[in-house]
mmCIF file of C-alpha atoms in Angstrom:
data_model
loop_
_atom_site.group_PDB
_atom_site.id
_atom_site.type_symbol
_atom_site.label_atom_id
_atom_site.label_comp_id
_atom_site.label_asym_id
_atom_site.label_seq_id
_atom_site.Cartn_x
_atom_site.Cartn_y
_atom_site.Cartn_z
ATOM 1 C CA ASN A 4 0.312 0.202 0.065
ATOM 2 C CA MET A 5 1.688 3.099 -1.432
ATOM 3 C CA ALA A 6 -0.039 5.506 0.955
ATOM 4 C CA ALA A 7 0.834 3.220 4.291
ATOM 5 C CA VAL A 8 4.336 5.088 3.700
ATOM 6 C CA ASP A 9 5.508 8.437 4.260
ATOM 7 C CA TRP A 10 7.403 8.893 1.099
ATOM 8 C CA LYS A 11 8.660 12.928 1.499
ATOM 9 C CA LYS A 12 9.788 11.507 4.772
ATOM 10 C CA LEU A 13 11.520 8.324 4.039
ATOM 11 C CA TYR A 14 13.370 10.136 0.504
ATOM 12 C CA TRP A 15 15.660 12.258 3.585
ATOM 13 C CA HIS A 16 16.681 9.171 5.077
ATOM 14 C CA LEU A 17 20.386 8.329 5.221
ATOM 15 C CA PRO A 18 22.636 6.281 4.849
ATOM 16 C CA MET A 19 20.579 4.677 1.891
ATOM 17 C CA ASN A 20 21.452 1.374 2.132
ATOM 18 C CA THR A 21 18.706 1.272 5.712
ATOM 19 C CA MET A 22 16.109 2.952 3.470
ATOM 20 C CA ASP A 23 14.139 -0.438 3.602
ATOM 21 C CA ASP A 24 14.469 -0.956 7.164
ATOM 22 C CA GLU A 25 13.300 2.422 7.821
ATOM 23 C CA MET A 26 10.268 1.867 5.470
ATOM 24 C CA GLY A 27 9.471 -1.284 7.747
ATOM 25 C CA ARG A 28 10.172 -3.422 5.103
ATOM 26 C CA PRO A 29 13.756 -4.938 5.009
ATOM 27 C CA ASN A 30 14.580 -5.744 1.148
ATOM 28 C CA PRO A 31 17.907 -7.944 0.403
ATOM 29 C CA LEU A 32 17.587 -6.857 -3.657
ATOM 30 C CA TRP A 33 17.542 -3.247 -2.260
ATOM 31 C CA LYS A 34 21.138 -3.582 -0.450
ATOM 32 C CA GLU A 35 22.467 -5.753 -3.026
ATOM 33 C CA GLN A 36 22.004 -3.445 -5.418
ATOM 34 C CA ILE A 37 23.654 -0.464 -3.826
ATOM 35 C CA GLU A 38 26.298 -2.802 -3.039
ATOM 36 C CA HIS A 39 26.954 -3.061 -6.620
ATOM 37 C CA SER A 40 27.077 0.596 -7.297
ATOM 38 C CA LYS A 41 29.064 0.574 -10.153
ATOM 39 C CA LEU A 42 28.807 -1.871 -13.375
ATOM 40 C CA ASP A 43 30.096 -4.673 -12.822
ATOM 41 C CA ALA A 44 29.740 -8.672 -13.606
ATOM 42 C CA TYR A 45 26.676 -8.820 -11.025
ATOM 43 C CA TRP A 46 24.401 -6.450 -13.696
ATOM 44 C CA GLU A 47 25.517 -8.631 -16.763
ATOM 45 C CA PRO A 48 22.799 -11.074 -16.874
ATOM 46 C CA LEU A 49 20.061 -8.444 -16.771
ATOM 47 C CA ARG A 50 21.491 -6.226 -19.622
ATOM 48 C CA TYR A 51 20.098 -6.531 -22.730
ATOM 49 C CA GLN A 52 21.642 -3.192 -24.497
ATOM 50 C CA ASN A 53 24.667 -4.354 -25.717
ATOM 51 C CA LYS A 54 23.334 -7.711 -26.923
ATOM 52 C CA PHE A 55 20.886 -6.423 -29.674
ATOM 53 C CA ASP A 56 22.348 -8.637 -32.296
ATOM 54 C CA ARG A 57 20.987 -11.743 -30.130
ATOM 55 C CA ILE A 58 17.400 -10.400 -30.261
ATOM 56 C CA ARG A 59 15.258 -12.267 -32.673
ATOM 57 C CA VAL A 60 12.100 -10.584 -32.375
ATOM 58 C CA PRO A 61 9.816 -8.294 -34.281
ATOM 59 C CA VAL A 62 8.943 -5.276 -31.395
ATOM 60 C CA LEU A 63 6.837 -2.566 -31.440
ATOM 61 C CA GLY A 64 7.924 -0.060 -28.740
ATOM 62 C CA VAL A 65 5.451 2.465 -27.257
ATOM 63 C CA SER A 66 6.296 5.065 -25.134
ATOM 64 C CA GLY A 67 5.862 8.963 -24.066
ATOM 65 C CA TRP A 68 8.218 12.342 -24.188
ATOM 66 C CA TYR A 69 7.381 12.380 -20.303
ATOM 67 C CA ASP A 70 7.286 8.485 -19.576
ATOM 68 C CA ASP A 71 10.445 8.029 -17.383
ATOM 69 C CA GLU A 72 10.875 5.122 -19.233
ATOM 70 C CA GLN A 73 11.351 7.372 -22.320
ATOM 71 C CA ILE A 74 15.129 6.696 -22.553
ATOM 72 C CA GLY A 75 14.648 2.949 -23.644
ATOM 73 C CA THR A 76 12.133 2.844 -26.154
ATOM 74 C CA PRO A 77 13.731 5.156 -28.482
ATOM 75 C CA LEU A 78 17.314 3.124 -27.739
ATOM 76 C CA ASN A 79 15.976 0.229 -28.241
ATOM 77 C CA PHE A 80 14.433 1.039 -31.763
ATOM 78 C CA ALA A 81 17.669 2.636 -32.607
ATOM 79 C CA GLY A 82 19.995 -0.332 -31.352
ATOM 80 C CA MET A 83 17.696 -2.719 -33.016
ATOM 81 C CA THR A 84 17.470 -1.141 -36.462
ATOM 82 C CA THR A 85 21.340 -0.443 -36.653
ATOM 83 C CA LYS A 86 22.790 -3.188 -34.380
ATOM 84 C CA GLY A 87 20.268 -5.983 -34.387
ATOM 85 C CA HIS A 88 20.147 -9.244 -36.644
ATOM 86 C CA GLU A 89 19.709 -8.662 -40.062
ATOM 87 C CA SER A 90 16.589 -11.072 -39.821
ATOM 88 C CA VAL A 91 14.793 -8.229 -37.486
ATOM 89 C CA ARG A 92 16.443 -5.133 -38.326
ATOM 90 C CA ARG A 93 13.259 -4.192 -40.655
ATOM 91 C CA SER A 94 10.533 -5.596 -38.210
ATOM 92 C CA GLN A 95 10.835 -2.718 -35.594
ATOM 93 C CA LYS A 96 8.292 -0.062 -35.074
ATOM 94 C CA LEU A 97 8.342 3.105 -32.534
ATOM 95 C CA VAL A 98 5.230 5.231 -31.617
ATOM 96 C CA MET A 99 6.368 8.214 -28.866
ATOM 97 C CA GLY A 100 3.311 9.957 -27.870
ATOM 98 C CA PRO A 101 2.990 13.192 -25.563
ATOM 99 C CA TRP A 102 2.298 11.044 -22.790
ATOM 100 C CA PRO A 103 3.584 10.308 -19.277
ATOM 101 C CA HIS A 104 4.126 6.549 -17.859
ATOM 102 C CA ALA A 105 0.441 5.862 -18.318
ATOM 103 C CA ILE A 106 0.502 6.225 -22.150
ATOM 104 C CA ASN A 107 -2.265 7.474 -24.059
ATOM 105 C CA SER A 108 -4.608 8.249 -21.284
ATOM 106 C CA GLY A 109 -5.530 11.942 -21.814
ATOM 107 C CA THR A 110 -4.550 14.690 -23.692
ATOM 108 C CA LYS A 111 -3.572 17.061 -20.984
ATOM 109 C CA LEU A 112 -0.545 16.538 -18.456
ATOM 110 C CA GLY A 113 -0.189 19.599 -15.686
ATOM 111 C CA ALA A 114 -0.958 22.787 -17.269
ATOM 112 C CA VAL A 115 0.036 21.465 -20.922
ATOM 113 C CA GLU A 116 -3.048 20.539 -23.177
ATOM 114 C CA PHE A 117 -1.749 18.471 -26.563
ATOM 115 C CA GLY A 118 -4.772 18.799 -28.332
ATOM 116 C CA PRO A 119 -7.671 16.136 -29.372
ATOM 117 C CA THR A 120 -4.975 13.866 -31.733
ATOM 118 C CA ALA A 121 -2.972 13.136 -28.556
ATOM 119 C CA VAL A 122 -4.862 10.301 -27.593
ATOM 120 C CA ILE A 123 -5.016 7.567 -30.202
ATOM 121 C CA ASP A 124 -6.539 3.891 -31.020
ATOM 122 C CA LEU A 125 -3.681 2.075 -29.453
ATOM 123 C CA THR A 126 -5.497 -1.014 -29.053
ATOM 124 C CA GLY A 127 -6.594 -1.229 -32.338
ATOM 125 C CA LEU A 128 -2.687 -0.545 -33.258
ATOM 126 C CA TRP A 129 -1.944 -3.365 -30.806
ATOM 127 C CA LEU A 130 -4.617 -5.581 -32.719
ATOM 128 C CA ARG A 131 -3.025 -5.102 -36.167
ATOM 129 C CA TRP A 132 0.644 -5.966 -35.012
ATOM 130 C CA PHE A 133 -0.464 -9.103 -33.575
ATOM 131 C CA ASP A 134 -2.723 -9.815 -36.472
ATOM 132 C CA TYR A 135 0.332 -9.210 -38.573
ATOM 133 C CA TRP A 136 2.982 -11.153 -36.451
ATOM 134 C CA LEU A 137 0.552 -13.764 -34.845
ATOM 135 C CA LYS A 138 -1.837 -14.755 -37.597
ATOM 136 C CA GLY A 139 0.015 -13.970 -40.787
ATOM 137 C CA ILE A 140 -3.057 -11.176 -41.887
ATOM 138 C CA ASP A 141 -1.053 -8.734 -44.697
ATOM 139 C CA ASN A 142 -3.079 -5.758 -43.109
ATOM 140 C CA GLY A 143 -0.323 -3.667 -44.522
ATOM 141 C CA ILE A 144 1.067 -2.362 -40.921
ATOM 142 C CA MET A 145 4.415 -3.289 -42.175
ATOM 143 C CA LYS A 146 4.632 -1.291 -45.491
ATOM 144 C CA GLU A 147 4.075 1.495 -43.324
ATOM 145 C CA PRO A 148 6.792 4.086 -41.953
ATOM 146 C CA PRO A 149 8.252 2.505 -39.112
ATOM 147 C CA VAL A 150 8.466 5.679 -36.687
ATOM 148 C CA ARG A 151 5.265 7.644 -35.485
ATOM 149 C CA ILE A 152 6.107 10.329 -33.501
ATOM 150 C CA PHE A 153 4.206 13.327 -31.752
ATOM 151 C CA ILE A 154 5.822 16.480 -31.994
ATOM 152 C CA MET A 155 4.608 18.653 -28.992
ATOM 153 C CA GLY A 156 3.848 22.719 -28.948
ATOM 154 C CA GLU A 157 2.944 21.934 -32.412
ATOM 155 C CA ASN A 158 0.490 19.249 -31.466
ATOM 156 C CA VAL A 159 0.848 16.798 -34.638
ATOM 157 C CA TRP A 160 2.088 13.407 -35.532
ATOM 158 C CA ARG A 161 4.354 12.569 -37.922
ATOM 159 C CA ASP A 162 5.896 9.443 -39.774
ATOM 160 C CA GLU A 163 9.473 9.048 -40.033
ATOM 161 C CA SER A 164 11.560 6.483 -41.592
ATOM 162 C CA GLU A 165 14.474 6.725 -38.812
ATOM 163 C CA TRP A 166 15.619 7.228 -35.203
ATOM 164 C CA PRO A 167 17.502 9.852 -34.375
ATOM 165 C CA LEU A 168 16.155 11.470 -37.777
ATOM 166 C CA ALA A 169 18.491 11.787 -40.282
ATOM 167 C CA ARG A 170 17.940 15.244 -41.540
ATOM 168 C CA THR A 171 18.685 16.195 -38.007
ATOM 169 C CA ARG A 172 21.238 19.536 -37.473
ATOM 170 C CA TRP A 173 22.662 18.873 -34.332
ATOM 171 C CA THR A 174 23.166 22.458 -32.806
ATOM 172 C CA LYS A 175 25.462 23.685 -30.215
ATOM 173 C CA TYR A 176 24.017 26.447 -28.095
ATOM 174 C CA PHE A 177 26.687 27.839 -25.700
ATOM 175 C CA LEU A 178 26.454 28.965 -22.152
ATOM 176 C CA HIS A 179 27.332 32.608 -20.998
ATOM 177 C CA SER A 180 27.148 34.785 -18.305
ATOM 178 C CA GLY A 181 28.861 37.989 -16.803
ATOM 179 C CA GLY A 182 29.727 35.265 -13.948
ATOM 180 C CA ARG A 183 26.233 35.283 -12.216
ATOM 181 C CA ALA A 184 24.227 33.037 -14.056
ATOM 182 C CA ASN A 185 22.859 31.972 -10.617
ATOM 183 C CA THR A 186 18.302 32.358 -10.538
ATOM 184 C CA LEU A 187 15.935 33.203 -13.080
ATOM 185 C CA SER A 188 17.169 36.896 -12.758
ATOM 186 C CA GLY A 189 20.854 36.423 -13.278
ATOM 187 C CA ASN A 190 23.105 37.246 -16.120
ATOM 188 C CA GLY A 191 23.070 33.720 -17.855
ATOM 189 C CA THR A 192 22.085 33.688 -21.460
ATOM 190 C CA LEU A 193 22.286 30.854 -24.223
ATOM 191 C CA SER A 194 23.509 31.509 -27.651
ATOM 192 C CA THR A 195 24.608 29.802 -30.756
ATOM 193 C CA THR A 196 27.882 32.192 -30.356
ATOM 194 C CA GLU A 197 30.853 30.504 -29.000
ATOM 195 C CA PRO A 198 32.329 31.944 -25.934
ATOM 196 C CA ALA A 199 35.071 34.389 -25.780
ATOM 197 C CA GLU A 200 36.825 35.136 -22.478
ATOM 198 C CA GLU A 201 33.872 35.057 -19.716
ATOM 199 C CA PRO A 202 33.906 34.708 -16.118
ATOM 200 C CA SER A 203 32.762 31.338 -14.756
ATOM 201 C CA ASP A 204 29.709 30.731 -12.295
ATOM 202 C CA SER A 205 29.730 29.332 -9.166
ATOM 203 C CA TYR A 206 27.336 28.333 -6.368
ATOM 204 C CA SER A 207 27.333 26.285 -3.277
ATOM 205 C CA TYR A 208 25.510 22.697 -3.171
ATOM 206 C CA ASP A 209 24.607 21.549 -0.019
ATOM 207 C CA PRO A 210 23.108 17.990 0.448
ATOM 208 C CA ALA A 211 21.095 19.015 3.262
ATOM 209 C CA LYS A 212 19.007 21.459 1.131
ATOM 210 C CA PRO A 213 18.926 19.979 -2.232
ATOM 211 C CA VAL A 214 17.134 21.943 -5.627
ATOM 212 C CA PRO A 215 13.997 20.250 -5.382
ATOM 213 C CA TYR A 216 12.901 18.277 -8.533
ATOM 214 C CA VAL A 217 9.025 19.099 -9.167
ATOM 215 C CA THR A 218 7.209 15.404 -9.086
ATOM 216 C CA ASP A 219 4.573 13.477 -6.800
ATOM 217 C CA ALA A 220 5.152 10.795 -4.591
ATOM 218 C CA SER A 221 4.219 8.302 -6.993
ATOM 219 C CA PHE A 222 5.558 4.885 -8.531
ATOM 220 C CA ALA A 223 3.650 5.793 -11.721
ATOM 221 C CA GLN A 224 5.364 8.683 -13.040
ATOM 222 C CA ILE A 225 9.174 10.936 -12.202
ATOM 223 C CA GLY A 226 8.296 14.700 -13.578
ATOM 224 C CA GLY A 227 6.110 16.319 -16.418
ATOM 225 C CA PRO A 228 5.745 19.329 -18.291
ATOM 226 C CA ASP A 229 5.955 21.156 -14.692
ATOM 227 C CA ASP A 230 6.694 24.690 -14.082
ATOM 228 C CA TYR A 231 10.061 25.594 -12.710
ATOM 229 C CA ARG A 232 9.984 29.159 -12.136
ATOM 230 C CA GLU A 233 10.252 28.756 -8.558
ATOM 231 C CA VAL A 234 12.977 26.569 -8.592
ATOM 232 C CA GLU A 235 14.972 28.862 -10.688
ATOM 233 C CA GLN A 236 14.694 31.587 -7.933
ATOM 234 C CA ARG A 237 17.061 29.381 -6.014
ATOM 235 C CA GLU A 238 20.954 30.325 -5.855
ATOM 236 C CA ASP A 239 22.158 26.774 -6.402
ATOM 237 C CA VAL A 240 20.341 26.961 -9.609
ATOM 238 C CA LEU A 241 22.415 28.520 -12.884
ATOM 239 C CA VAL A 242 20.191 29.461 -15.624
ATOM 240 C CA TYR A 243 20.821 30.175 -19.283
ATOM 241 C CA THR A 244 18.380 31.588 -21.417
ATOM 242 C CA SER A 245 18.077 32.107 -25.197
ATOM 243 C CA ASP A 246 16.667 35.506 -26.943
ATOM 244 C CA GLU A 247 12.967 35.278 -28.008
ATOM 245 C CA LEU A 248 13.001 32.743 -30.955
ATOM 246 C CA THR A 249 12.164 34.618 -34.392
ATOM 247 C CA GLU A 250 10.561 31.892 -35.843
ATOM 248 C CA ASP A 251 9.076 28.275 -34.726
ATOM 249 C CA THR A 252 11.974 26.007 -34.083
ATOM 250 C CA GLU A 253 11.795 22.093 -33.669
ATOM 251 C CA VAL A 254 14.041 20.154 -31.209
ATOM 252 C CA CYS A 255 13.439 16.495 -31.934
ATOM 253 C CA GLY A 256 15.659 13.984 -30.689
ATOM 254 C CA PRO A 257 18.452 12.901 -28.066
ATOM 255 C CA ILE A 258 19.875 16.008 -25.832
ATOM 256 C CA ARG A 259 23.300 15.913 -24.720
ATOM 257 C CA VAL A 260 25.254 18.326 -22.565
ATOM 258 C CA LYS A 261 29.125 19.078 -22.565
ATOM 259 C CA LEU A 262 29.527 20.842 -18.936
ATOM 260 C CA PHE A 263 32.971 22.038 -17.928
ATOM 261 C CA ALA A 264 33.080 22.135 -14.301
ATOM 262 C CA SER A 265 34.932 22.056 -11.202
ATOM 263 C CA SER A 266 34.427 20.955 -7.551
ATOM 264 C CA SER A 267 35.941 21.210 -4.115
ATOM 265 C CA ALA A 268 34.556 17.904 -3.671
ATOM 266 C CA ARG A 269 36.165 14.527 -4.064
ATOM 267 C CA ASP A 270 32.862 13.341 -5.663
ATOM 268 C CA THR A 271 30.030 15.447 -6.757
ATOM 269 C CA ASP A 272 26.798 15.419 -9.294
ATOM 270 C CA PHE A 273 25.881 17.799 -12.312
ATOM 271 C CA MET A 274 22.408 18.186 -13.363
ATOM 272 C CA ALA A 275 20.777 19.963 -16.340
ATOM 273 C CA LYS A 276 17.522 20.507 -17.409
ATOM 274 C CA LEU A 277 15.865 21.699 -21.158
ATOM 275 C CA VAL A 278 12.915 24.109 -20.497
ATOM 276 C CA ASP A 279 10.948 25.935 -23.122
ATOM 277 C CA VAL A 280 9.883 29.395 -22.061
ATOM 278 C CA TRP A 281 6.441 30.356 -22.777
ATOM 279 C CA PRO A 282 6.094 34.253 -23.479
ATOM 280 C CA ASN A 283 4.272 34.524 -20.116
ATOM 281 C CA GLY A 284 7.292 33.260 -18.533
ATOM 282 C CA PHE A 285 5.723 29.646 -18.021
ATOM 283 C CA ALA A 286 8.969 27.474 -17.555
ATOM 284 C CA GLN A 287 7.892 24.329 -18.982
ATOM 285 C CA ARG A 288 10.225 21.295 -18.215
ATOM 286 C CA LEU A 289 11.068 18.995 -21.479
ATOM 287 C CA THR A 290 13.666 16.634 -20.014
ATOM 288 C CA ASP A 291 16.641 16.352 -17.931
ATOM 289 C CA GLY A 292 19.768 14.601 -16.911
ATOM 290 C CA MET A 293 22.714 14.116 -14.607
ATOM 291 C CA VAL A 294 26.302 12.820 -14.171
ATOM 292 C CA ARG A 295 27.613 11.658 -11.111
ATOM 293 C CA ALA A 296 31.672 12.872 -11.176
ATOM 294 C CA ARG A 297 33.023 9.260 -9.879
ATOM 295 C CA PHE A 298 31.254 7.724 -12.961
ATOM 296 C CA ARG A 299 32.110 10.392 -15.582
ATOM 297 C CA GLN A 300 34.452 8.004 -17.635
ATOM 298 C CA GLY A 301 31.505 5.487 -17.345
ATOM 299 C CA LEU A 302 29.872 3.287 -14.982
ATOM 300 C CA ASP A 303 32.236 0.547 -14.785
ATOM 301 C CA LYS A 304 35.153 2.991 -14.526
ATOM 302 C CA PRO A 305 34.391 5.029 -11.298
ATOM 303 C CA SER A 306 37.189 6.920 -9.927
ATOM 304 C CA LEU A 307 37.346 10.163 -7.634
ATOM 305 C CA ILE A 308 37.907 13.806 -8.880
ATOM 306 C CA GLU A 309 40.566 16.125 -7.678
ATOM 307 C CA PRO A 310 39.295 19.232 -5.796
ATOM 308 C CA ASP A 311 38.986 22.190 -8.100
ATOM 309 C CA ARG A 312 40.278 20.925 -11.363
ATOM 310 C CA VAL A 313 38.415 21.311 -14.473
ATOM 311 C CA TYR A 314 36.843 18.002 -15.672
ATOM 312 C CA ASP A 315 34.700 17.748 -18.879
ATOM 313 C CA TYR A 316 31.363 15.949 -17.828
ATOM 314 C CA ASP A 317 28.936 14.359 -20.780
ATOM 315 C CA LEU A 318 25.474 14.971 -19.624
ATOM 316 C CA ASP A 319 22.794 12.547 -21.107
ATOM 317 C CA LEU A 320 19.418 14.391 -21.075
ATOM 318 C CA TRP A 321 17.270 11.311 -22.629
ATOM 319 C CA ASN A 322 14.999 12.575 -25.400
ATOM 320 C CA THR A 323 12.126 15.050 -26.409
ATOM 321 C CA CYS A 324 10.293 16.327 -29.425
ATOM 322 C CA GLN A 325 9.100 20.003 -29.000
ATOM 323 C CA THR A 326 8.270 22.668 -31.142
ATOM 324 C CA TYR A 327 9.580 25.985 -29.566
ATOM 325 C CA LYS A 328 7.175 28.232 -30.802
ATOM 326 C CA LYS A 329 7.924 32.046 -32.039
ATOM 327 C CA GLY A 330 8.517 34.212 -29.160
ATOM 328 C CA HIS A 331 9.262 31.356 -26.847
ATOM 329 C CA ARG A 332 12.587 30.984 -25.434
ATOM 330 C CA ILE A 333 15.217 28.454 -24.999
ATOM 331 C CA ARG A 334 16.558 27.748 -21.671
ATOM 332 C CA LEU A 335 19.022 25.530 -19.723
ATOM 333 C CA GLU A 336 19.419 25.226 -15.898
ATOM 334 C CA VAL A 337 22.403 23.749 -14.573
ATOM 335 C CA ALA A 338 22.781 22.473 -11.063
ATOM 336 C CA SER A 339 24.089 19.929 -8.694
ATOM 337 C CA SER A 340 20.754 18.144 -7.230
ATOM 338 C CA ALA A 341 17.249 16.928 -8.464
ATOM 339 C CA PHE A 342 15.537 15.635 -5.511
ATOM 340 C CA PRO A 343 13.903 13.187 -5.034
ATOM 341 C CA LYS A 344 14.258 12.123 -8.385
ATOM 342 C CA TYR A 345 18.050 11.023 -7.850
ATOM 343 C CA ASP A 346 19.771 10.424 -4.473
ATOM 344 C CA ARG A 347 21.792 13.212 -2.878
ATOM 345 C CA ASN A 348 25.474 13.047 -3.761
ATOM 346 C CA LEU A 349 27.175 13.734 -0.392
ATOM 347 C CA ASN A 350 30.194 14.885 -1.751
ATOM 348 C CA THR A 351 32.944 12.890 0.498
ATOM 349 C CA GLY A 352 33.690 10.394 -2.145
ATOM 350 C CA ASP A 353 32.448 7.782 0.490
ATOM 351 C CA PRO A 354 31.308 4.599 -0.520
ATOM 352 C CA LEU A 355 27.919 5.457 -2.240
ATOM 353 C CA GLY A 356 24.859 4.457 0.043
ATOM 354 C CA LYS A 357 26.785 3.667 2.922
ATOM 355 C CA THR A 358 27.104 7.054 4.657
ATOM 356 C CA SER A 359 25.544 9.824 6.299
ATOM 357 C CA ALA A 360 28.300 12.335 6.574
ATOM 358 C CA MET A 361 27.926 15.394 4.097
ATOM 359 C CA LYS A 362 29.956 18.132 2.784
ATOM 360 C CA VAL A 363 29.278 21.248 1.065
ATOM 361 C CA ALA A 364 30.782 21.574 -2.435
ATOM 362 C CA ASN A 365 31.624 24.559 -4.001
ATOM 363 C CA GLN A 366 30.565 24.128 -7.735
ATOM 364 C CA LYS A 367 32.021 26.001 -10.687
ATOM 365 C CA ILE A 368 30.610 26.278 -14.268
ATOM 366 C CA PHE A 369 33.223 27.408 -16.761
ATOM 367 C CA HIS A 370 32.095 28.661 -20.436
ATOM 368 C CA SER A 371 35.403 30.261 -22.085
ATOM 369 C CA LYS A 372 36.951 29.437 -25.344
ATOM 370 C CA GLN A 373 38.876 27.009 -23.509
ATOM 371 C CA TYR A 374 36.343 25.482 -21.727
ATOM 372 C CA PRO A 375 33.008 25.897 -24.286
ATOM 373 C CA SER A 376 30.284 24.107 -22.217
ATOM 374 C CA HIS A 377 26.959 23.815 -24.412
ATOM 375 C CA VAL A 378 24.208 21.887 -25.144
ATOM 376 C CA VAL A 379 23.566 19.714 -28.140
ATOM 377 C CA LEU A 380 19.989 20.367 -29.589
ATOM 378 C CA PRO A 381 18.791 18.009 -32.378
ATOM 379 C CA ILE A 382 17.209 20.832 -34.496
ATOM 380 C CA VAL A 383 14.937 19.738 -37.265
ATOM 381 C CA PRO A 384 14.387 21.323 -40.269
ATOM 382 C CA GLY A 385 10.713 21.201 -42.114
ATOM 383 C CA LYS A 386 10.639 18.484 -44.862
#
């Protein structure tokens, strides 16, 4: 029973590996997985995205841009169509709607309405799929384009022949500031102009007061198209915003951030969030992601960082598919926590999940000729 647990209180419990005991339901699997915090042999039987060439099944992948499972579905499609066994490369389909984890359940998420076409006859699609593959009924489903995606903002469905889209213009938007990108009213900007010599931005990340992530205490969903204006008032959130767009701009595909940063800690986290800022100020979250410093070279190769040394970090922000309408602005938030979506890095470099001691980390984000921090946006030109 979800309601039997005070989740908001439980999230704060340390050390993490006794959270199950605190909840009153000891769970050996919880402790076991925390014990294996790096990618080691323990995880190998559970992994499949390094084994696409061994999969021999046709797959219809369905997810939503606001589904917290949306990282896997497009990755699986891309993996199966490029690395999959030849016999099944052409038997893959991908459908991505403007949906939360409860796919196809409504046309509205939070304050954002996606229009009457946001709900489809999904049962009919499943039926056609199974009729073809299980009953051999040639209903034409495999003659249709393999990818069907919903472009949010424009609120239309579109057929495509691959993912990511081949015509994508991967465009770097660079971080800029006068040294004070902190909060919504700071001087952080975002543009395609490469940085010259600019002062770095800095903030303190205190694990005892993490940056909140807007989400309900629910197993069904982590985050939606939520308004982040209130969170952007915090000193430990850097805000980089573009000028108003002079024309509709479609951003559709995987989002990555390259961050040049230093920390006073031996280990810490860096978070980034892509936002669509409406003319009325509404700051709509599109997608976000993070990197834990000790895993900067891979989950299988943990190593602590040297305090105050500049490293470059790759952040995977998963995917989105949004038309930024004319007059809207592109925004990137940078912080070091997103709680309770991610557990707090305690900044000590101690073994993960087993300790309670914490330190405040002093973070610096660089954007200069030598350290050009940026987000790579998949800009899709009209067909």
